[in-house]
PDB file of N, CA and C in Angstrom:
ATOM      1  N   MET A1007     -10.944 -12.780   1.551  1.00 93.00           N
ATOM      2  CA  MET A1007      -9.726 -11.906   1.210  1.00 93.00           C
ATOM      3  C   MET A1007     -10.130 -10.667   0.609  1.00 93.00           C
ATOM      4  N   ILE A1008      -9.366  -9.584   1.040  1.00 97.00           N
ATOM      5  CA  ILE A1008      -9.726  -8.279   0.387  1.00 97.00           C
ATOM      6  C   ILE A1008      -8.351  -7.694   0.017  1.00 97.00           C
ATOM      7  N   GLY A1009      -8.443  -6.876  -1.117  1.00 97.00           N
ATOM      8  CA  GLY A1009      -7.276  -6.180  -1.557  1.00 97.00           C
ATOM      9  C   GLY A1009      -7.430  -4.792  -1.307  1.00 97.00           C
ATOM     10  N   VAL A1010      -6.296  -3.923  -0.992  1.00 98.00           N
ATOM     11  CA  VAL A1010      -6.322  -2.624  -0.829  1.00 98.00           C
ATOM     12  C   VAL A1010      -5.389  -1.910  -1.798  1.00 98.00           C
ATOM     13  N   LEU A1011      -5.794  -0.962  -2.557  1.00 98.00           N
ATOM     14  CA  LEU A1011      -4.854  -0.490  -3.421  1.00 98.00           C
ATOM     15  C   LEU A1011      -4.853   1.110  -2.975  1.00 98.00           C
ATOM     16  N   VAL A1012      -3.663   1.582  -2.428  1.00 98.00           N
ATOM     17  CA  VAL A1012      -3.390   2.809  -1.956  1.00 98.00           C
ATOM     18  C   VAL A1012      -2.581   3.596  -3.068  1.00 98.00           C
ATOM     19  N   THR A1013      -2.994   4.748  -3.486  1.00 98.00           N
ATOM     20  CA  THR A1013      -2.328   5.535  -4.556  1.00 98.00           C
ATOM     21  C   THR A1013      -2.012   6.754  -4.227  1.00 98.00           C
ATOM     22  N   PHE A1014      -0.726   7.273  -4.430  1.00 97.00           N
ATOM     23  CA  PHE A1014      -0.261   8.731  -4.066  1.00 97.00           C
ATOM     24  C   PHE A1014       0.059   9.228  -5.591  1.00 97.00           C
ATOM     25  N   THR A1015      -0.469  10.477  -5.704  1.00 96.00           N
ATOM     26  CA  THR A1015      -0.366  11.068  -7.126  1.00 96.00           C
ATOM     27  C   THR A1015       0.234  12.396  -6.771  1.00 96.00           C
ATOM     28  N   GLN A1016       1.292  12.548  -7.621  1.00 92.00           N
ATOM     29  CA  GLN A1016       2.118  14.035  -7.700  1.00 92.00           C
ATOM     30  C   GLN A1016       2.134  14.443  -9.011  1.00 92.00           C
ATOM     31  N   THR A1017       2.260  15.880  -9.067  1.00 88.00           N
ATOM     32  CA  THR A1017       2.301  16.441 -10.539  1.00 88.00           C
ATOM     33  C   THR A1017       3.756  16.151 -10.913  1.00 88.00           C
ATOM     34  N   GLU A1018       4.629  16.201  -9.981  1.00 90.00           N
ATOM     35  CA  GLU A1018       6.156  15.991 -10.345  1.00 90.00           C
ATOM     36  C   GLU A1018       6.341  14.540 -10.232  1.00 90.00           C
ATOM     37  N   LYS A1019       7.283  13.796 -10.983  1.00 93.00           N
ATOM     38  CA  LYS A1019       7.576  12.373 -10.792  1.00 93.00           C
ATOM     39  C   LYS A1019       8.037  12.125  -9.322  1.00 93.00           C
ATOM     40  N   PHE A1020       7.672  10.832  -8.803  1.00 93.00           N
ATOM     41  CA  PHE A1020       8.398  10.484  -7.581  1.00 93.00           C
ATOM     42  C   PHE A1020       9.800   9.963  -8.105  1.00 93.00           C
ATOM     43  N   ASP A1021      10.716  10.185  -6.987  1.00 92.00           N
ATOM     44  CA  ASP A1021      12.040   9.747  -7.090  1.00 92.00           C
ATOM     45  C   ASP A1021      12.083   8.110  -6.769  1.00 92.00           C
ATOM     46  N   ARG A1022      12.623   7.377  -7.761  1.00 93.00           N
ATOM     47  CA  ARG A1022      12.461   5.993  -7.446  1.00 93.00           C
ATOM     48  C   ARG A1022      13.359   5.538  -6.260  1.00 93.00           C
ATOM     49  N   SER A1023      14.442   6.254  -6.091  1.00 94.00           N
ATOM     50  CA  SER A1023      15.336   6.045  -4.723  1.00 94.00           C
ATOM     51  C   SER A1023      14.600   6.382  -3.535  1.00 94.00           C
ATOM     52  N   THR A1024      13.858   7.457  -3.523  1.00 92.00           N
ATOM     53  CA  THR A1024      13.091   7.885  -2.418  1.00 92.00           C
ATOM     54  C   THR A1024      11.991   6.849  -2.049  1.00 92.00           C
ATOM     55  N   VAL A1025      11.314   6.362  -3.049  1.00 93.00           N
ATOM     56  CA  VAL A1025      10.208   5.475  -2.803  1.00 93.00           C
ATOM     57  C   VAL A1025      10.640   4.075  -2.257  1.00 93.00           C
ATOM     58  N   ALA A1026      11.968   3.656  -2.945  1.00 95.00           N
ATOM     59  CA  ALA A1026      12.593   2.628  -2.368  1.00 95.00           C
ATOM     60  C   ALA A1026      13.031   2.688  -0.931  1.00 95.00           C
ATOM     61  N   LYS A1027      13.583   3.939  -0.557  1.00 95.00           N
ATOM     62  CA  LYS A1027      14.005   4.127   0.727  1.00 95.00           C
ATOM     63  C   LYS A1027      12.713   3.940   1.690  1.00 95.00           C
ATOM     64  N   ILE A1028      11.763   4.716   1.417  1.00 93.00           N
ATOM     65  CA  ILE A1028      10.338   4.667   2.191  1.00 93.00           C
ATOM     66  C   ILE A1028      10.022   3.107   2.328  1.00 93.00           C
ATOM     67  N   ALA A1029      10.147   2.205   1.201  1.00 94.00           N
ATOM     68  CA  ALA A1029       9.793   0.898   1.482  1.00 94.00           C
ATOM     69  C   ALA A1029      10.633   0.245   2.355  1.00 94.00           C
ATOM     70  N   GLY A1030      11.991   0.474   2.394  1.00 95.00           N
ATOM     71  CA  GLY A1030      12.838  -0.143   3.254  1.00 95.00           C
ATOM     72  C   GLY A1030      12.738   0.252   4.638  1.00 95.00           C
ATOM     73  N   GLU A1031      12.351   1.504   4.843  1.00 93.00           N
ATOM     74  CA  GLU A1031      12.065   1.957   6.240  1.00 93.00           C
ATOM     75  C   GLU A1031      10.884   1.556   6.878  1.00 93.00           C
ATOM     76  N   LEU A1032       9.850   1.282   5.945  1.00 91.00           N
ATOM     77  CA  LEU A1032       8.393   1.021   6.470  1.00 91.00           C
ATOM     78  C   LEU A1032       8.065  -0.427   6.439  1.00 91.00           C
ATOM     79  N   ARG A1033       9.157  -1.232   5.913  1.00 92.00           N
ATOM     80  CA  ARG A1033       8.869  -2.685   5.812  1.00 92.00           C
ATOM     81  C   ARG A1033       8.729  -3.378   7.160  1.00 92.00           C
ATOM     82  N   GLY A1034       9.467  -3.079   8.065  1.00 91.00           N
ATOM     83  CA  GLY A1034       9.495  -3.718   9.413  1.00 91.00           C
ATOM     84  C   GLY A1034       8.198  -3.821  10.316  1.00 91.00           C
ATOM     85  N   PRO A1035       7.396  -2.790  10.216  1.00 91.00           N
ATOM     86  CA  PRO A1035       6.070  -2.937  11.009  1.00 91.00           C
ATOM     87  C   PRO A1035       5.059  -3.975  10.355  1.00 91.00           C
ATOM     88  N   PHE A1036       5.340  -4.106   9.090  1.00 93.00           N
ATOM     89  CA  PHE A1036       4.432  -4.965   8.226  1.00 93.00           C
ATOM     90  C   PHE A1036       4.790  -6.433   8.336  1.00 93.00           C
ATOM     91  N   GLU A1037       6.095  -6.837   8.655  1.00 93.00           N
ATOM     92  CA  GLU A1037       6.435  -8.110   8.734  1.00 93.00           C
ATOM     93  C   GLU A1037       5.726  -8.847  10.082  1.00 93.00           C
ATOM     94  N   GLY A1038       5.096  -9.906   9.678  1.00 92.00           N
ATOM     95  CA  GLY A1038       4.394 -10.521  10.639  1.00 92.00           C
ATOM     96  C   GLY A1038       3.128  -9.928  11.392  1.00 92.00           C
ATOM     97  N   MET A1039       2.630  -8.854  10.573  1.00 93.00           N
ATOM     98  CA  MET A1039       1.265  -8.222  10.896  1.00 93.00           C
ATOM     99  C   MET A1039       0.265  -9.241  10.881  1.00 93.00           C
ATOM    100  N   ALA A1040      -0.582  -9.232  11.883  1.00 92.00           N
ATOM    101  CA  ALA A1040      -1.750 -10.113  12.054  1.00 92.00           C
ATOM    102  C   ALA A1040      -2.812  -9.735  10.878  1.00 92.00           C
ATOM    103  N   GLY A1041      -3.179 -10.711  10.130  1.00 93.00           N
ATOM    104  CA  GLY A1041      -4.142 -10.445   9.196  1.00 93.00           C
ATOM    105  C   GLY A1041      -3.662  -9.969   7.745  1.00 93.00           C
ATOM    106  N   LEU A1042      -2.401  -9.515   7.646  1.00 96.00           N
ATOM    107  CA  LEU A1042      -1.815  -8.999   6.430  1.00 96.00           C
ATOM    108  C   LEU A1042      -1.099 -10.250   5.727  1.00 96.00           C
ATOM    109  N   ARG A1043      -1.395 -10.620   4.736  1.00 93.00           N
ATOM    110  CA  ARG A1043      -0.762 -11.698   3.880  1.00 93.00           C
ATOM    111  C   ARG A1043       0.394 -10.992   3.029  1.00 93.00           C
ATOM    112  N   PHE A1044       0.051  -9.996   2.253  1.00 93.00           N
ATOM    113  CA  PHE A1044       1.158  -9.511   1.444  1.00 93.00           C
ATOM    114  C   PHE A1044       1.052  -7.819   1.443  1.00 93.00           C
ATOM    115  N   LYS A1045       2.125  -7.146   1.198  1.00 95.00           N
ATOM    116  CA  LYS A1045       2.182  -5.860   1.019  1.00 95.00           C
ATOM    117  C   LYS A1045       3.232  -5.391   0.021  1.00 95.00           C
ATOM    118  N   SER A1046       2.986  -4.688  -1.032  1.00 95.00           N
ATOM    119  CA  SER A1046       3.903  -4.151  -1.826  1.00 95.00           C
ATOM    120  C   SER A1046       4.149  -2.733  -2.156  1.00 95.00           C
ATOM    121  N   PHE A1047       5.211  -2.222  -2.484  1.00 96.00           N
ATOM    122  CA  PHE A1047       5.376  -0.936  -2.579  1.00 96.00           C
ATOM    123  C   PHE A1047       5.861  -0.757  -4.049  1.00 96.00           C
ATOM    124  N   MET A1048       5.014   0.045  -4.813  1.00 96.00           N
ATOM    125  CA  MET A1048       5.285   0.075  -6.252  1.00 96.00           C
ATOM    126  C   MET A1048       5.319   1.585  -6.707  1.00 96.00           C
ATOM    127  N   LEU A1049       5.927   1.602  -7.912  1.00 95.00           N
ATOM    128  CA  LEU A1049       6.020   3.024  -8.715  1.00 95.00           C
ATOM    129  C   LEU A1049       5.514   2.849  -9.964  1.00 95.00           C
ATOM    130  N   ASP A1050       4.718   3.465 -10.533  1.00 94.00           N
ATOM    131  CA  ASP A1050       4.035   3.303 -11.860  1.00 94.00           C
ATOM    132  C   ASP A1050       5.216   3.613 -12.936  1.00 94.00           C
ATOM    133  N   GLU A1051       4.996   3.329 -14.123  1.00 91.00           N
ATOM    134  CA  GLU A1051       6.022   3.705 -15.119  1.00 91.00           C
ATOM    135  C   GLU A1051       6.028   5.046 -15.422  1.00 91.00           C
ATOM    136  N   ASP A1052       5.026   5.728 -15.336  1.00 90.00           N
ATOM    137  CA  ASP A1052       5.304   7.207 -15.504  1.00 90.00           C
ATOM    138  C   ASP A1052       5.765   7.994 -14.294  1.00 90.00           C
ATOM    139  N   GLY A1053       5.810   7.427 -13.156  1.00 91.00           N
ATOM    140  CA  GLY A1053       6.517   7.954 -11.976  1.00 91.00           C
ATOM    141  C   GLY A1053       5.738   8.939 -11.263  1.00 91.00           C
ATOM    142  N   VAL A1054       4.669   9.216 -11.579  1.00 94.00           N
ATOM    143  CA  VAL A1054       3.690  10.170 -10.966  1.00 94.00           C
ATOM    144  C   VAL A1054       2.782   9.567  -9.858  1.00 94.00           C
ATOM    145  N   HIS A1055       2.773   8.171  -9.984  1.00 96.00           N
ATOM    146  CA  HIS A1055       1.952   7.548  -8.986  1.00 96.00           C
ATOM    147  C   HIS A1055       2.590   6.419  -8.159  1.00 96.00           C
ATOM    148  N   ALA A1056       2.724   6.546  -6.940  1.00 97.00           N
ATOM    149  CA  ALA A1056       3.423   5.512  -6.218  1.00 97.00           C
ATOM    150  C   ALA A1056       2.214   4.793  -5.504  1.00 97.00           C
ATOM    151  N   ARG A1057       2.222   3.558  -5.662  1.00 97.00           N
ATOM    152  CA  ARG A1057       1.118   2.733  -5.029  1.00 97.00           C
ATOM    153  C   ARG A1057       1.689   1.653  -4.167  1.00 97.00           C
ATOM    154  N   ASN A1058       0.819   1.367  -3.152  1.00 97.00           N
ATOM    155  CA  ASN A1058       1.062   0.114  -2.219  1.00 97.00           C
ATOM    156  C   ASN A1058      -0.185  -0.767  -2.303  1.00 97.00           C
ATOM    157  N   PHE A1059       0.138  -1.994  -2.518  1.00 97.00           N
ATOM    158  CA  PHE A1059      -0.966  -2.946  -2.504  1.00 97.00           C
ATOM    159  C   PHE A1059      -0.951  -3.905  -1.458  1.00 97.00           C
ATOM    160  N   TYR A1060      -2.132  -4.142  -0.789  1.00 97.00           N
ATOM    161  CA  TYR A1060      -2.185  -4.973   0.406  1.00 97.00           C
ATOM    162  C   TYR A1060      -3.069  -6.047   0.185  1.00 97.00           C
ATOM    163  N   VAL A1061      -2.824  -7.268   0.648  1.00 96.00           N
ATOM    164  CA  VAL A1061      -3.728  -8.236   0.611  1.00 96.00           C
ATOM    165  C   VAL A1061      -4.036  -8.793   2.110  1.00 96.00           C
ATOM    166  N   TRP A1062      -5.276  -8.636   2.572  1.00 96.00           N
ATOM    167  CA  TRP A1062      -5.681  -8.921   3.918  1.00 96.00           C
ATOM    168  C   TRP A1062      -6.440 -10.175   4.007  1.00 96.00           C
ATOM    169  N   ASP A1063      -6.524 -10.901   4.981  1.00 94.00           N
ATOM    170  CA  ASP A1063      -7.467 -12.006   5.254  1.00 94.00           C
ATOM    171  C   ASP A1063      -8.902 -11.637   5.580  1.00 94.00           C
ATOM    172  N   ASP A1064      -8.891 -10.452   6.159  1.00 92.00           N
ATOM    173  CA  ASP A1064     -10.235 -10.004   6.649  1.00 92.00           C
ATOM    174  C   ASP A1064     -10.515  -8.410   6.374  1.00 92.00           C
ATOM    175  N   GLU A1065     -11.752  -8.214   5.881  1.00 93.00           N
ATOM    176  CA  GLU A1065     -12.064  -6.810   5.418  1.00 93.00           C
ATOM    177  C   GLU A1065     -12.067  -5.971   6.683  1.00 93.00           C
ATOM    178  N   ASP A1066     -12.646  -6.492   7.929  1.00 94.00           N
ATOM    179  CA  ASP A1066     -12.633  -5.520   9.109  1.00 94.00           C
ATOM    180  C   ASP A1066     -11.344  -5.246   9.565  1.00 94.00           C
ATOM    181  N   LYS A1067     -10.432  -6.095   9.447  1.00 94.00           N
ATOM    182  CA  LYS A1067      -8.879  -5.600   9.841  1.00 94.00           C
ATOM    183  C   LYS A1067      -8.304  -4.737   8.886  1.00 94.00           C
ATOM    184  N   ALA A1068      -8.624  -4.864   7.579  1.00 95.00           N
ATOM    185  CA  ALA A1068      -8.016  -3.956   6.519  1.00 95.00           C
ATOM    186  C   ALA A1068      -8.576  -2.597   6.740  1.00 95.00           C
ATOM    187  N   ARG A1069      -9.875  -2.491   6.846  1.00 95.00           N
ATOM    188  CA  ARG A1069     -10.591  -1.123   7.092  1.00 95.00           C
ATOM    189  C   ARG A1069     -10.035  -0.557   8.412  1.00 95.00           C
ATOM    190  N   ALA A1070      -9.932  -1.318   9.398  1.00 95.00           N
ATOM    191  CA  ALA A1070      -9.507  -0.862  10.784  1.00 95.00           C
ATOM    192  C   ALA A1070      -7.953  -0.191  10.536  1.00 95.00           C
ATOM    193  N   PHE A1071      -7.279  -0.608   9.749  1.00 96.00           N
ATOM    194  CA  PHE A1071      -5.885  -0.349   9.633  1.00 96.00           C
ATOM    195  C   PHE A1071      -5.790   1.032   9.044  1.00 96.00           C
ATOM    196  N   PHE A1072      -6.505   1.488   8.042  1.00 95.00           N
ATOM    197  CA  PHE A1072      -6.420   2.657   7.418  1.00 95.00           C
ATOM    198  C   PHE A1072      -7.238   3.860   8.128  1.00 95.00           C
ATOM    199  N   THR A1073      -6.734   4.196   9.345  1.00 96.00           N
ATOM    200  CA  THR A1073      -7.222   5.288  10.052  1.00 96.00           C
ATOM    201  C   THR A1073      -6.913   6.604   9.612  1.00 96.00           C
ATOM    202  N   GLU A1074      -7.673   7.619  10.062  1.00 96.00           N
ATOM    203  CA  GLU A1074      -7.397   8.978   9.729  1.00 96.00           C
ATOM    204  C   GLU A1074      -5.897   9.357  10.151  1.00 96.00           C
ATOM    205  N   GLU A1075      -5.342   8.944  11.231  1.00 96.00           N
ATOM    206  CA  GLU A1075      -4.187   9.164  11.704  1.00 96.00           C
ATOM    207  C   GLU A1075      -3.069   8.570  10.636  1.00 96.00           C
ATOM    208  N   LEU A1076      -3.347   7.219  10.291  1.00 95.00           N
ATOM    209  CA  LEU A1076      -2.508   6.718   9.364  1.00 95.00           C
ATOM    210  C   LEU A1076      -2.402   7.378   7.979  1.00 95.00           C
ATOM    211  N   VAL A1077      -3.649   7.797   7.405  1.00 96.00           N
ATOM    212  CA  VAL A1077      -3.725   8.625   6.329  1.00 96.00           C
ATOM    213  C   VAL A1077      -2.946   9.889   6.244  1.00 96.00           C
ATOM    214  N   GLU A1078      -2.998  10.551   7.610  1.00 97.00           N
ATOM    215  CA  GLU A1078      -2.176  11.909   7.788  1.00 97.00           C
ATOM    216  C   GLU A1078      -0.820  11.589   7.765  1.00 97.00           C
ATOM    217  N   MET A1079      -0.344  10.564   8.456  1.00 95.00           N
ATOM    218  CA  MET A1079       1.030  10.040   8.508  1.00 95.00           C
ATOM    219  C   MET A1079       1.737   9.765   7.125  1.00 95.00           C
ATOM    220  N   VAL A1080       0.917   8.910   6.279  1.00 95.00           N
ATOM    221  CA  VAL A1080       1.437   8.679   4.977  1.00 95.00           C
ATOM    222  C   VAL A1080       1.457   9.721   3.938  1.00 95.00           C
ATOM    223  N   THR A1081       0.708  10.567   4.177  1.00 96.00           N
ATOM    224  CA  THR A1081       0.427  11.956   3.391  1.00 96.00           C
ATOM    225  C   THR A1081       1.684  12.714   3.655  1.00 96.00           C
ATOM    226  N   GLY A1082       2.207  12.861   4.867  1.00 95.00           N
ATOM    227  CA  GLY A1082       3.527  13.589   5.159  1.00 95.00           C
ATOM    228  C   GLY A1082       4.794  12.682   4.604  1.00 95.00           C
ATOM    229  N   ILE A1083       4.595  11.345   4.539  1.00 94.00           N
ATOM    230  CA  ILE A1083       5.850  10.562   4.051  1.00 94.00           C
ATOM    231  C   ILE A1083       6.030  10.765   2.554  1.00 94.00           C
ATOM    232  N   TYR A1084       4.766  10.661   1.904  1.00 94.00           N
ATOM    233  CA  TYR A1084       4.848  10.712   0.414  1.00 94.00           C
ATOM    234  C   TYR A1084       4.537  11.964  -0.294  1.00 94.00           C
ATOM    235  N   GLY A1085       4.147  12.953   0.633  1.00 93.00           N
ATOM    236  CA  GLY A1085       4.085  14.366   0.040  1.00 93.00           C
ATOM    237  C   GLY A1085       2.922  14.580  -0.760  1.00 93.00           C
ATOM    238  N   ALA A1086       1.923  13.667  -0.692  1.00 94.00           N
ATOM    239  CA  ALA A1086       0.612  13.648  -1.359  1.00 94.00           C
ATOM    240  C   ALA A1086      -0.403  12.898  -0.606  1.00 94.00           C
ATOM    241  N   PRO A1087      -1.709  13.259  -0.735  1.00 96.00           N
ATOM    242  CA  PRO A1087      -2.706  12.327   0.192  1.00 96.00           C
ATOM    243  C   PRO A1087      -3.078  11.174  -0.668  1.00 96.00           C
ATOM    244  N   PRO A1088      -3.280   9.931  -0.189  1.00 97.00           N
ATOM    245  CA  PRO A1088      -3.666   8.801  -0.845  1.00 97.00           C
ATOM    246  C   PRO A1088      -5.140   8.645  -1.159  1.00 97.00           C
ATOM    247  N   THR A1089      -5.307   7.993  -2.251  1.00 97.00           N
ATOM    248  CA  THR A1089      -6.859   7.463  -2.375  1.00 97.00           C
ATOM    249  C   THR A1089      -6.534   5.936  -2.057  1.00 97.00           C
ATOM    250  N   ILE A1090      -7.710   5.476  -1.532  1.00 98.00           N
ATOM    251  CA  ILE A1090      -7.755   4.063  -0.899  1.00 98.00           C
ATOM    252  C   ILE A1090      -8.863   3.479  -1.572  1.00 98.00           C
ATOM    253  N   GLU A1091      -8.616   2.450  -2.117  1.00 98.00           N
ATOM    254  CA  GLU A1091      -9.612   1.435  -2.924  1.00 98.00           C
ATOM    255  C   GLU A1091      -9.627   0.005  -2.212  1.00 98.00           C
ATOM    256  N   TYR A1092     -10.862  -0.384  -1.962  1.00 97.00           N
ATOM    257  CA  TYR A1092     -11.067  -1.699  -1.322  1.00 97.00           C
ATOM    258  C   TYR A1092     -11.606  -2.689  -2.398  1.00 97.00           C
ATOM    259  N   LEU A1093     -10.774  -3.758  -2.702  1.00 97.00           N
ATOM    260  CA  LEU A1093     -11.124  -4.549  -3.724  1.00 97.00           C
ATOM    261  C   LEU A1093     -11.463  -6.064  -3.291  1.00 97.00           C
ATOM    262  N   ASP A1094     -12.382  -6.588  -3.814  1.00 96.00           N
ATOM    263  CA  ASP A1094     -12.791  -7.900  -3.366  1.00 96.00           C
ATOM    264  C   ASP A1094     -11.884  -9.016  -4.226  1.00 96.00           C
ATOM    265  N   ILE A1095     -11.130  -9.728  -3.524  1.00 95.00           N
ATOM    266  CA  ILE A1095     -10.258 -10.808  -4.243  1.00 95.00           C
ATOM    267  C   ILE A1095     -11.294 -11.814  -4.480  1.00 95.00           C
ATOM    268  N   VAL A1096     -11.460 -12.342  -5.780  1.00 95.00           N
ATOM    269  CA  VAL A1096     -12.324 -13.468  -6.098  1.00 95.00           C
ATOM    270  C   VAL A1096     -11.329 -14.593  -6.361  1.00 95.00           C
ATOM    271  N   GLY A1097     -10.104 -14.363  -6.561  1.00 93.00           N
ATOM    272  CA  GLY A1097      -9.155 -15.477  -7.067  1.00 93.00           C
ATOM    273  C   GLY A1097      -7.893 -15.113  -6.707  1.00 93.00           C
ATOM    274  N   PHE A1098      -6.905 -16.250  -6.246  1.00 88.00           N
ATOM    275  CA  PHE A1098      -5.701 -15.615  -5.838  1.00 88.00           C
ATOM    276  C   PHE A1098      -4.699 -16.818  -6.348  1.00 88.00           C
ATOM    277  N   VAL A1099      -3.516 -16.405  -6.880  1.00 90.00           N
ATOM    278  CA  VAL A1099      -2.490 -17.442  -7.205  1.00 90.00           C
ATOM    279  C   VAL A1099      -1.185 -17.075  -6.461  1.00 90.00           C
ATOM    280  N   ASP A1100      -0.605 -18.034  -5.771  1.00 85.00           N
ATOM    281  CA  ASP A1100       0.607 -17.608  -4.847  1.00 85.00           C
ATOM    282  C   ASP A1100       1.604 -18.665  -5.208  1.00 85.00           C
ATOM    283  N   ASN A1101       2.613 -18.113  -6.036  1.00 89.00           N
ATOM    284  CA  ASN A1101       3.578 -19.059  -6.467  1.00 89.00           C
ATOM    285  C   ASN A1101       4.803 -18.946  -5.596  1.00 89.00           C
ATOM    286  N   SER A1102       4.807 -18.307  -4.430  1.00 82.00           N
ATOM    287  CA  SER A1102       5.984 -18.028  -3.536  1.00 82.00           C
ATOM    288  C   SER A1102       6.656 -19.151  -3.028  1.00 82.00           C
ATOM    289  N   GLY A1103       5.884 -20.187  -3.004  1.00 78.00           N
ATOM    290  CA  GLY A1103       6.421 -21.382  -2.474  1.00 78.00           C
ATOM    291  C   GLY A1103       7.105 -22.359  -3.323  1.00 78.00           C
ATOM    292  N   THR A1104       7.096 -21.947  -4.636  1.00 70.00           N
ATOM    293  CA  THR A1104       7.506 -22.884  -5.772  1.00 70.00           C
ATOM    294  C   THR A1104       8.871 -22.382  -6.144  1.00 70.00           C
TER     295      THR A1104
END
């Protein structure tokens, strides 16, 4: 498994309702996506960082997803270019079934 942390940073605070709207509008394409276990849309406490966290089954699928075209598209949506970090998941707890 691999985690991917995508961070958008603005000098002004992100509007929480705008980030929630983005999450609602972009949720559909991720539901049932092959190789993607989880995706979350998050907003830091300070409000200047919007973050998306992905958990993928396979590193190749994760890296193939984040194309230049995708980065350009999400830059337009969030109004800031993302930084993308790939993280080796060495342990995972899933309580969603309980």
